[in-house]
Amino acid sequence: MINQNLADVKSLLEKANDLGIEIFLEDDDLIVETLEETEIDEDFWDELKKNKPHLITYFKENTNLSAVDKIQAVSTGMNRIPLSFSQERLWFIDQLEGSVPYHITEVLELHGELSEEALVYALQTIINRHEVLRTVIRQEDGLAYQVVLPADSWQLSAIEAGEDIQQAVAAFRQQTFDLAADHMLRAGLLGTATGGQLLVITIHHIASDGWSSSII
């Protein structure tokens, strides 16, 4: 029964992630946050209510809240920044079975003359500003920690279209992230048959979510 409860909890959390729903524990209370435009069916709410005790138990057993009273700001020069609880969960999933389902992809169709230099500058500026997009996770003796990569070290990718543009975009989306080395935002340009270009941006969920996508 315990294994079944755990499987139900993990399935529910994965479904919530797909719907853009954040579920977390705060002062022993289960908090559910959604975007205003997110529509949630009754079956999901029923499943959430049914598994509420198991969710609370899961979060308590998989987070160590007793060691931290509140989040403290740390210097980015710090060698080993500890993971947040959400980062820890996604890092563990990636180690266990890979994390391609946690890739967030946007495809933008660009018209007119494109300055690739200006595009790279714009994206590099965003990545420099938001350190989470250039934060990698490394480990030593089984202990994972964050390292912020230097600024101005990101590069735009080129995508070979071949005969099937959709297949090329899908292949780009499914390229795995090396969480220990890669920037958490990957972008590539792809030419179209009409002379335009597609900008494909893939971000790992460990660095972003539905709330952040509109900001980026």
Coordinates of C-alpha atoms in Angstrom, one line a residue:
M1 CA 0.0 0.0 0.0
I2 CA 2.9 2.4 0.8
N3 CA 4.4 1.8 -2.6
Q4 CA 1.1 2.4 -4.3
N5 CA 0.6 5.6 -2.4
L6 CA 4.0 6.8 -3.5
A7 CA 3.2 5.9 -7.1
D8 CA -0.1 7.9 -6.9
V9 CA 1.7 10.9 -5.4
K10 CA 4.4 10.9 -8.1
S11 CA 1.8 10.5 -10.8
L12 CA -0.2 13.4 -9.4
L13 CA 2.8 15.7 -9.2
E14 CA 3.8 14.9 -12.8
K15 CA 0.2 15.7 -13.9
A16 CA 0.2 18.9 -11.9
N17 CA 3.5 19.9 -13.6
D18 CA 2.1 19.2 -17.0
L19 CA -0.9 21.5 -16.2
G20 CA 1.3 24.3 -14.9
I21 CA 0.2 23.7 -11.3
E22 CA 2.6 24.2 -8.4
I23 CA 2.1 22.0 -5.3
F24 CA 4.2 22.5 -2.2
L25 CA 4.2 22.4 1.6
E26 CA 4.2 25.5 3.7
D27 CA 3.9 25.4 7.5
D28 CA 2.4 21.9 7.3
D29 CA -0.3 23.2 4.9
L30 CA -0.5 21.9 1.3
I31 CA -0.5 24.9 -1.1
V32 CA -1.7 24.7 -4.7
E33 CA -1.0 27.6 -7.0
T34 CA -2.2 27.9 -10.6
L35 CA -2.2 30.5 -13.3
E36 CA -5.5 32.3 -13.7
E37 CA -6.1 30.9 -17.2
T38 CA -5.4 27.3 -16.1
E39 CA -8.5 25.1 -16.2
I40 CA -8.5 22.2 -13.8
D41 CA -11.1 19.4 -14.2
E42 CA -13.0 18.0 -11.2
D43 CA -11.2 14.6 -11.5
F44 CA -7.9 16.3 -10.7
W45 CA -9.3 18.1 -7.7
D46 CA -10.9 14.8 -6.5
E47 CA -7.6 13.0 -6.9
L48 CA -5.8 15.8 -5.1
K49 CA -8.2 15.7 -2.1
K50 CA -7.9 11.9 -1.9
N51 CA -4.1 12.0 -1.9
K52 CA -3.7 15.1 0.3
P53 CA -2.4 13.2 3.4
H54 CA 0.0 11.2 1.2
L55 CA 1.3 14.4 -0.5
I56 CA 1.9 16.0 2.9
T57 CA 3.8 12.9 4.1
Y58 CA 5.8 12.8 0.9
F59 CA 6.9 16.4 1.1
K60 CA 7.8 16.1 4.8
E61 CA 9.8 12.9 4.2
N62 CA 11.6 14.4 1.2
T63 CA 12.5 17.8 2.5
N64 CA 14.5 18.8 5.5
L65 CA 12.8 21.9 6.8
S66 CA 14.2 21.7 10.3
A67 CA 17.6 22.8 9.2
V68 CA 16.4 26.1 7.7
D69 CA 14.2 28.8 9.2
K70 CA 14.1 30.9 6.1
I71 CA 16.0 31.3 2.8
Q72 CA 19.2 33.3 3.2
A73 CA 20.8 35.1 0.3
V74 CA 24.2 33.7 -0.5
S75 CA 27.1 35.1 -2.5
T76 CA 27.4 33.7 -6.1
G77 CA 31.1 33.3 -5.3
M78 CA 30.2 30.5 -2.9
N79 CA 31.6 27.2 -4.1
R80 CA 28.7 25.0 -3.2
I81 CA 25.2 26.5 -3.2
P82 CA 22.7 23.9 -1.8
L83 CA 19.7 22.9 -4.0
S84 CA 16.2 24.0 -3.4
F85 CA 13.7 21.2 -2.7
S86 CA 12.3 21.5 -6.2
Q87 CA 15.7 21.4 -7.8
E88 CA 16.6 18.4 -5.7
R89 CA 13.5 16.5 -6.9
L90 CA 14.1 17.2 -10.6
W91 CA 17.8 16.5 -10.3
F92 CA 17.0 13.1 -8.7
I93 CA 14.5 12.3 -11.5
D94 CA 17.1 13.3 -14.1
Q95 CA 19.7 11.0 -12.5
L96 CA 17.2 8.1 -12.3
E97 CA 15.5 8.2 -15.7
G98 CA 16.3 11.3 -17.6
S99 CA 14.2 14.4 -17.7
V100 CA 13.2 15.1 -21.3
P101 CA 9.5 15.4 -20.2
Y102 CA 10.5 18.5 -18.2
H103 CA 11.7 20.4 -21.2
I104 CA 9.7 23.6 -21.9
T105 CA 9.8 24.5 -25.6
E106 CA 8.6 27.6 -27.4
V107 CA 8.8 28.1 -31.2
L108 CA 8.7 31.6 -32.6
E109 CA 8.3 32.4 -36.3
L110 CA 10.6 35.3 -37.3
H111 CA 9.8 37.5 -40.4
G112 CA 11.9 40.0 -42.2
E113 CA 15.7 40.5 -42.1
L114 CA 17.2 39.0 -38.9
S115 CA 20.3 40.3 -37.2
E116 CA 21.7 37.1 -35.6
E117 CA 24.2 39.2 -33.7
A118 CA 21.4 41.3 -32.1
L119 CA 19.4 38.1 -31.3
V120 CA 22.4 36.5 -29.6
Y121 CA 23.1 39.7 -27.7
A122 CA 19.5 39.8 -26.4
L123 CA 19.4 36.2 -25.3
Q124 CA 22.9 36.4 -23.8
T125 CA 21.7 39.5 -21.8
I126 CA 18.7 37.6 -20.4
I127 CA 20.9 34.6 -19.4
N128 CA 23.5 36.9 -17.8
R129 CA 20.8 38.6 -15.8
H130 CA 19.0 35.5 -14.7
E131 CA 21.6 33.3 -13.0
V132 CA 19.3 30.4 -12.8
L133 CA 19.6 30.0 -16.6
R134 CA 23.3 29.4 -16.3
T135 CA 23.3 27.4 -13.1
V136 CA 24.5 23.8 -13.2
I137 CA 24.3 21.0 -10.7
R138 CA 27.3 19.0 -9.8
Q139 CA 27.9 16.4 -7.1
E140 CA 30.6 15.1 -4.9
D141 CA 30.2 12.0 -2.6
G142 CA 26.5 11.9 -3.5
L143 CA 25.9 15.5 -2.4
A144 CA 24.5 17.8 -5.1
Y145 CA 25.2 21.5 -5.2
Q146 CA 24.8 24.5 -7.6
V147 CA 27.5 26.3 -9.5
V148 CA 26.8 29.5 -11.5
L149 CA 28.6 29.5 -14.9
P150 CA 30.4 32.6 -15.9
A151 CA 28.5 35.3 -17.8
D152 CA 28.9 35.6 -21.6
S153 CA 29.5 31.9 -22.1
W154 CA 26.2 31.0 -23.8
Q155 CA 26.0 30.1 -27.5
L156 CA 23.2 30.0 -30.1
S157 CA 22.7 26.7 -31.8
A158 CA 22.1 26.0 -35.5
I159 CA 19.4 23.4 -36.4
E160 CA 19.7 21.3 -39.5
A161 CA 16.2 21.2 -41.0
G162 CA 16.5 18.3 -43.5
E163 CA 13.1 17.6 -45.2
D164 CA 10.9 17.7 -42.1
I165 CA 10.9 20.9 -40.0
Q166 CA 8.6 19.5 -37.4
Q167 CA 10.9 16.5 -36.9
A168 CA 13.9 18.8 -36.6
V169 CA 12.1 20.9 -33.9
A170 CA 11.1 17.8 -32.0
A171 CA 14.7 16.5 -32.2
F172 CA 16.0 19.8 -30.8
R173 CA 13.5 19.7 -28.0
Q174 CA 14.4 16.2 -27.0
Q175 CA 18.1 16.8 -26.8
T176 CA 19.0 16.0 -23.3
F177 CA 20.5 18.6 -20.9
D178 CA 23.6 17.8 -19.1
L179 CA 22.6 19.3 -15.7
A180 CA 26.2 19.4 -14.7
A181 CA 27.5 21.4 -17.6
D182 CA 24.8 23.0 -19.9
H183 CA 23.1 26.3 -19.7
M184 CA 19.4 25.7 -18.8
L185 CA 18.2 27.7 -21.8
R186 CA 19.0 26.4 -25.3
A187 CA 18.1 28.2 -28.5
G188 CA 18.5 27.4 -32.1
L189 CA 17.6 28.9 -35.5
L190 CA 16.0 26.9 -38.3
G191 CA 15.4 28.2 -41.8
T192 CA 12.0 27.6 -43.4
A193 CA 11.0 26.9 -47.0
T194 CA 9.5 30.4 -47.4
G195 CA 12.8 32.1 -46.5
G196 CA 11.8 32.9 -42.9
Q197 CA 13.3 31.5 -39.7
L198 CA 12.1 29.7 -36.6
L199 CA 13.6 30.5 -33.3
V200 CA 13.3 27.4 -31.1
I201 CA 13.9 27.9 -27.3
T202 CA 14.0 25.0 -24.9
I203 CA 14.4 25.6 -21.1
H204 CA 14.7 22.9 -18.5
H205 CA 12.0 23.0 -15.9
I206 CA 14.6 22.9 -13.2
A207 CA 15.3 26.5 -14.0
S208 CA 11.9 27.8 -15.2
D209 CA 8.1 27.1 -15.1
G210 CA 4.8 28.3 -16.5
W211 CA 4.9 31.4 -14.3
S212 CA 8.4 32.3 -15.6
S213 CA 7.9 31.6 -19.4
S214 CA 5.9 34.8 -20.0
I215 CA 8.6 36.9 -18.2
I216 CA 11.3 35.4 -20.4

